[in-house]
């Protein structure tokens, strides 16, 4: 969306885009497929299981290189995602875990579903301008986007990084878009600040109270990379106060 706004020649609506924030995002699947080493290093698979994941991942990356994006997604889905396959994913079979958004949890916490009722209240509906549209879980949207999920948006991100404030953040405990995978992807972006970012010091970010470490930040020019401690894929759920502090700093800083 941000790239479309940036490149629009005669937009119907003028949008004063200032920046974008990407949280645990699949930006460039080909450089973010190293699940084997990550899962092995956090102890969720052994070397044999990691070898199986590595071999399947290499096949998926080859499909991406060949433009066979749907075939690549099917491998990703069977290995970890588990949205389309009828049987449990390989990840679930070998780990017993049913929740890849936080590796400290084995199942989705029931509190995660509380927002369903909240966003459908009259007050929230009015605030987010959805009128009488029906709230849904997004499965139908995903089904229409299967061929796009494994496509890279890194070229678009590169353009945005040269023209706007950009923040990419990850929860430390996320599996499906793990921090090391994102860090690897960032290292492959060809942008004007790449060399400076590579040498930029990582700074400690404290919680608003100053009594704990919220995470770690690296910043060069208008680009900011953040690791958030004690949080998984769903940062506002795991660490709401820290999430608010982070996005406020990004918008106002």
Tab-separated table of C-alpha atoms in Angstrom:
chain	number	residue	atom	x	y	z
A	1	UNK	CA	0.000	0.000	0.000
A	2	UNK	CA	2.784	2.426	0.927
A	3	UNK	CA	4.568	1.762	-2.367
A	4	UNK	CA	1.333	2.324	-4.295
A	5	UNK	CA	0.877	5.648	-2.507
A	6	UNK	CA	4.477	6.610	-3.316
A	7	UNK	CA	4.213	5.763	-7.009
A	8	UNK	CA	0.684	7.043	-7.661
A	9	UNK	CA	0.743	9.626	-10.468
A	10	UNK	CA	-2.763	11.005	-10.102
A	11	UNK	CA	-4.185	9.581	-6.863
A	12	UNK	CA	-7.896	9.941	-6.220
A	13	UNK	CA	-7.114	10.742	-2.590
A	14	UNK	CA	-4.012	12.610	-1.454
A	15	UNK	CA	-2.344	10.649	1.343
A	16	UNK	CA	0.415	12.417	3.220
A	17	UNK	CA	2.574	9.353	3.766
A	18	UNK	CA	5.339	9.894	6.311
A	19	UNK	CA	6.536	6.388	7.038
A	20	UNK	CA	5.715	2.731	7.565
A	21	UNK	CA	6.227	0.184	10.328
A	22	UNK	CA	6.500	-3.524	9.561
A	23	UNK	CA	5.980	-5.925	12.445
A	24	UNK	CA	7.176	-9.523	12.018
A	25	UNK	CA	6.590	-9.299	8.276
A	26	UNK	CA	7.356	-11.782	5.504
A	27	UNK	CA	9.157	-9.304	3.268
A	28	UNK	CA	11.441	-11.530	1.207
A	29	UNK	CA	10.720	-15.246	1.714
A	30	UNK	CA	13.787	-16.436	-0.190
A	31	UNK	CA	16.119	-14.845	2.385
A	32	UNK	CA	13.865	-15.630	5.344
A	33	UNK	CA	13.553	-19.401	5.031
A	34	UNK	CA	16.275	-20.486	7.438
A	35	UNK	CA	13.870	-22.144	9.862
A	36	UNK	CA	16.079	-25.209	10.253
A	37	UNK	CA	18.938	-23.460	12.046
A	38	UNK	CA	16.633	-21.223	14.062
A	39	UNK	CA	14.469	-24.057	15.380
A	40	UNK	CA	17.560	-26.132	16.124
A	41	UNK	CA	19.269	-23.294	17.974
A	42	UNK	CA	16.271	-22.724	20.260
A	43	UNK	CA	16.032	-26.459	20.913
A	44	UNK	CA	12.687	-27.212	19.285
A	45	UNK	CA	14.093	-29.686	16.738
A	46	UNK	CA	17.073	-32.006	16.687
A	47	UNK	CA	19.714	-32.243	13.974
A	48	UNK	CA	17.807	-34.846	11.956
A	49	UNK	CA	14.607	-32.826	12.015
A	50	UNK	CA	16.555	-29.692	11.142
A	51	UNK	CA	18.070	-31.506	8.146
A	52	UNK	CA	14.582	-32.371	6.878
A	53	UNK	CA	13.425	-28.747	7.262
A	54	UNK	CA	16.585	-27.495	5.559
A	55	UNK	CA	16.091	-29.772	2.560
A	56	UNK	CA	12.425	-28.765	2.179
A	57	UNK	CA	13.339	-25.089	2.570
A	58	UNK	CA	15.931	-25.320	-0.181
A	59	UNK	CA	13.292	-26.809	-2.464
A	60	UNK	CA	10.898	-23.968	-1.599
A	61	UNK	CA	13.571	-21.374	-2.343
A	62	UNK	CA	14.226	-23.006	-5.708
A	63	UNK	CA	10.511	-22.801	-6.480
A	64	UNK	CA	10.626	-19.086	-5.618
A	65	UNK	CA	13.592	-18.586	-7.938
A	66	UNK	CA	11.646	-20.377	-10.669
A	67	UNK	CA	8.553	-18.240	-10.142
A	68	UNK	CA	6.558	-21.184	-8.777
A	69	UNK	CA	5.237	-19.218	-5.816
A	70	UNK	CA	2.220	-21.374	-5.061
A	71	UNK	CA	4.373	-24.507	-4.919
A	72	UNK	CA	6.741	-22.693	-2.553
A	73	UNK	CA	3.813	-21.735	-0.341
A	74	UNK	CA	2.610	-25.335	-0.161
A	75	UNK	CA	6.003	-26.346	1.228
A	76	UNK	CA	5.945	-23.473	3.724
A	77	UNK	CA	2.427	-24.460	4.733
A	78	UNK	CA	3.281	-28.137	5.195
A	79	UNK	CA	6.446	-27.313	7.155
A	80	UNK	CA	5.140	-24.664	9.514
A	81	UNK	CA	2.177	-22.522	8.557
A	82	UNK	CA	-0.459	-25.255	8.525
A	83	UNK	CA	-3.300	-23.125	7.164
A	84	UNK	CA	-4.144	-25.034	4.000
A	85	UNK	CA	-2.880	-28.580	4.556
A	86	UNK	CA	-5.451	-30.953	5.985
A	87	UNK	CA	-2.993	-32.761	8.252
A	88	UNK	CA	-0.894	-31.145	11.013
A	89	UNK	CA	2.241	-29.301	9.881
A	90	UNK	CA	5.663	-30.899	10.258
A	91	UNK	CA	6.429	-28.347	12.968
A	92	UNK	CA	3.417	-29.444	15.015
A	93	UNK	CA	4.179	-33.129	14.502
A	94	UNK	CA	7.768	-32.906	15.751
A	95	UNK	CA	7.361	-30.273	18.478
A	96	UNK	CA	3.832	-30.880	19.735
A	97	UNK	CA	3.343	-27.115	19.672
A	98	UNK	CA	0.176	-25.666	18.214
A	99	UNK	CA	1.188	-21.994	18.369
A	100	UNK	CA	4.031	-20.572	16.296
A	101	UNK	CA	3.544	-16.979	17.413
A	102	UNK	CA	5.418	-17.419	20.702
A	103	UNK	CA	7.743	-20.356	21.359
A	104	UNK	CA	7.108	-20.214	25.099
A	105	UNK	CA	3.472	-21.195	24.540
A	106	UNK	CA	2.168	-24.529	23.262
A	107	UNK	CA	-1.372	-23.365	22.492
A	108	UNK	CA	-3.105	-20.126	21.570
A	109	UNK	CA	-4.076	-18.294	24.787
A	110	UNK	CA	-7.809	-17.856	25.159
A	111	UNK	CA	-7.322	-14.153	25.873
A	112	UNK	CA	-6.220	-13.714	22.278
A	113	UNK	CA	-9.811	-14.090	21.182
A	114	UNK	CA	-11.176	-11.313	23.371
A	115	UNK	CA	-10.565	-8.656	20.724
A	116	UNK	CA	-13.185	-10.238	18.444
A	117	UNK	CA	-16.030	-8.860	20.534
A	118	UNK	CA	-14.196	-5.603	21.266
A	119	UNK	CA	-13.646	-4.557	17.648
A	120	UNK	CA	-17.307	-5.196	16.869
A	121	UNK	CA	-18.629	-2.777	19.472
A	122	UNK	CA	-20.360	0.334	18.173
A	123	UNK	CA	-17.672	2.610	19.610
A	124	UNK	CA	-14.800	0.828	17.873
A	125	UNK	CA	-16.714	0.430	14.616
A	126	UNK	CA	-17.246	4.169	14.522
A	127	UNK	CA	-13.616	4.899	15.367
A	128	UNK	CA	-12.222	2.718	12.567
A	129	UNK	CA	-14.885	3.678	10.004
A	130	UNK	CA	-16.080	0.171	9.052
A	131	UNK	CA	-19.792	0.901	9.069
A	132	UNK	CA	-21.834	-2.296	9.013
A	133	UNK	CA	-19.207	-4.468	7.343
A	134	UNK	CA	-19.016	-7.989	8.756
A	135	UNK	CA	-15.968	-8.837	10.848
A	136	UNK	CA	-14.196	-12.011	9.701
A	137	UNK	CA	-11.034	-13.983	10.420
A	138	UNK	CA	-9.327	-13.231	7.109
A	139	UNK	CA	-9.235	-16.821	5.845
A	140	UNK	CA	-11.048	-15.893	2.633
A	141	UNK	CA	-8.506	-13.127	1.980
A	142	UNK	CA	-5.612	-15.514	2.561
A	143	UNK	CA	-7.107	-18.004	0.104
A	144	UNK	CA	-7.047	-15.336	-2.612
A	145	UNK	CA	-3.462	-14.330	-1.808
A	146	UNK	CA	-1.781	-17.746	-1.725
A	147	UNK	CA	0.214	-17.077	-4.887
A	148	UNK	CA	1.441	-13.744	-3.502
A	149	UNK	CA	2.674	-14.820	-0.065
A	150	UNK	CA	5.997	-16.168	-1.322
A	151	UNK	CA	6.654	-13.185	-3.593
A	152	UNK	CA	9.225	-10.649	-2.467
A	153	UNK	CA	8.362	-7.033	-1.726
A	154	UNK	CA	11.981	-6.174	-0.954
A	155	UNK	CA	12.408	-3.993	-4.073
A	156	UNK	CA	9.425	-1.905	-2.966
A	157	UNK	CA	10.762	-1.699	0.586
A	158	UNK	CA	14.106	-0.494	-0.743
A	159	UNK	CA	12.418	2.420	-2.498
A	160	UNK	CA	10.463	3.314	0.623
A	161	UNK	CA	13.592	3.220	2.784
A	162	UNK	CA	15.135	5.884	0.553
A	163	UNK	CA	12.142	8.192	0.843
A	164	UNK	CA	10.364	7.687	4.188
A	165	UNK	CA	10.790	6.719	7.790
A	166	UNK	CA	10.766	2.918	8.002
A	167	UNK	CA	10.743	0.741	11.099
A	168	UNK	CA	11.022	-3.045	11.064
A	169	UNK	CA	10.413	-4.738	14.391
A	170	UNK	CA	10.298	-8.318	15.633
A	171	UNK	CA	9.240	-10.050	18.797
A	172	UNK	CA	12.084	-12.079	20.277
A	173	UNK	CA	9.857	-15.143	20.787
A	174	UNK	CA	8.267	-15.317	17.346
A	175	UNK	CA	8.789	-18.456	15.282
A	176	UNK	CA	7.009	-17.910	11.990
A	177	UNK	CA	8.833	-14.603	11.314
A	178	UNK	CA	11.757	-14.998	13.668
A	179	UNK	CA	14.134	-12.124	14.358
A	180	UNK	CA	17.245	-13.811	12.856
A	181	UNK	CA	15.338	-14.396	9.613
A	182	UNK	CA	14.381	-10.728	9.430
A	183	UNK	CA	17.926	-9.642	10.277
A	184	UNK	CA	19.235	-11.811	7.450
A	185	UNK	CA	16.758	-10.258	5.038
A	186	UNK	CA	17.725	-6.724	6.064
A	187	UNK	CA	21.379	-7.508	5.399
A	188	UNK	CA	20.520	-8.207	1.747
A	189	UNK	CA	18.758	-4.882	1.055
A	190	UNK	CA	20.725	-2.644	-1.300
A	191	UNK	CA	20.029	0.841	-0.011
A	192	UNK	CA	22.122	3.950	0.543
A	193	UNK	CA	22.498	3.365	4.289
A	194	UNK	CA	23.424	-0.329	4.106
A	195	UNK	CA	27.101	0.026	4.990
A	196	UNK	CA	26.400	2.503	7.779
A	197	UNK	CA	23.686	0.265	9.186
A	198	UNK	CA	25.996	-2.730	9.185
A	199	UNK	CA	28.375	-0.823	11.483
A	200	UNK	CA	25.714	0.932	13.565
A	201	UNK	CA	25.839	0.157	17.294
A	202	UNK	CA	22.910	-1.664	18.832
A	203	UNK	CA	21.395	0.320	21.683
A	204	UNK	CA	19.496	-0.863	24.734
A	205	UNK	CA	15.894	0.345	24.882
A	206	UNK	CA	14.347	0.575	28.324
A	207	UNK	CA	10.684	0.257	29.278
A	208	UNK	CA	8.792	3.503	30.001
A	209	UNK	CA	9.423	3.015	33.731
A	210	UNK	CA	13.139	2.628	33.103
A	211	UNK	CA	13.194	-0.463	35.290
A	212	UNK	CA	13.521	-3.140	32.617
A	213	UNK	CA	14.948	-3.756	29.160
A	214	UNK	CA	12.235	-3.490	26.505
A	215	UNK	CA	14.486	-4.474	23.641
A	216	UNK	CA	17.286	-3.389	21.357
A	217	UNK	CA	17.448	-0.807	18.578
A	218	UNK	CA	19.670	-0.030	15.624
A	219	UNK	CA	19.080	3.116	13.626
A	220	UNK	CA	20.620	4.814	10.616
A	221	UNK	CA	18.987	7.841	9.061
A	222	UNK	CA	15.272	7.188	8.664
A	223	UNK	CA	15.574	3.419	9.123
A	224	UNK	CA	15.053	1.726	12.481
A	225	UNK	CA	15.332	-1.952	13.362
A	226	UNK	CA	13.903	-3.150	16.684
A	227	UNK	CA	13.971	-6.394	18.653
A	228	UNK	CA	11.323	-6.487	21.392
A	229	UNK	CA	12.034	-8.726	24.369
A	230	UNK	CA	9.449	-11.050	25.929
A	231	UNK	CA	7.171	-10.749	22.914
A	232	UNK	CA	6.227	-12.974	20.022
A	233	UNK	CA	4.537	-12.387	16.680
A	234	UNK	CA	1.656	-10.491	18.268
A	235	UNK	CA	3.577	-7.720	19.994
A	236	UNK	CA	0.621	-5.583	21.172
A	237	UNK	CA	-0.874	-8.672	22.832
A	238	UNK	CA	2.330	-9.802	24.553
A	239	UNK	CA	3.707	-6.382	25.512
A	240	UNK	CA	1.045	-3.670	25.084
A	241	UNK	CA	2.837	-0.946	27.056
A	242	UNK	CA	6.105	-1.510	25.248
A	243	UNK	CA	4.322	-1.678	21.873
A	244	UNK	CA	2.676	1.688	22.510
A	245	UNK	CA	5.987	3.219	23.566
A	246	UNK	CA	7.701	1.898	20.432
A	247	UNK	CA	5.126	3.120	17.929
A	248	UNK	CA	4.806	6.479	19.699
A	249	UNK	CA	8.565	7.016	19.519
A	250	UNK	CA	8.516	6.106	15.825
A	251	UNK	CA	5.671	8.467	14.969
A	252	UNK	CA	6.773	11.389	17.097
A	253	UNK	CA	10.542	10.918	17.041
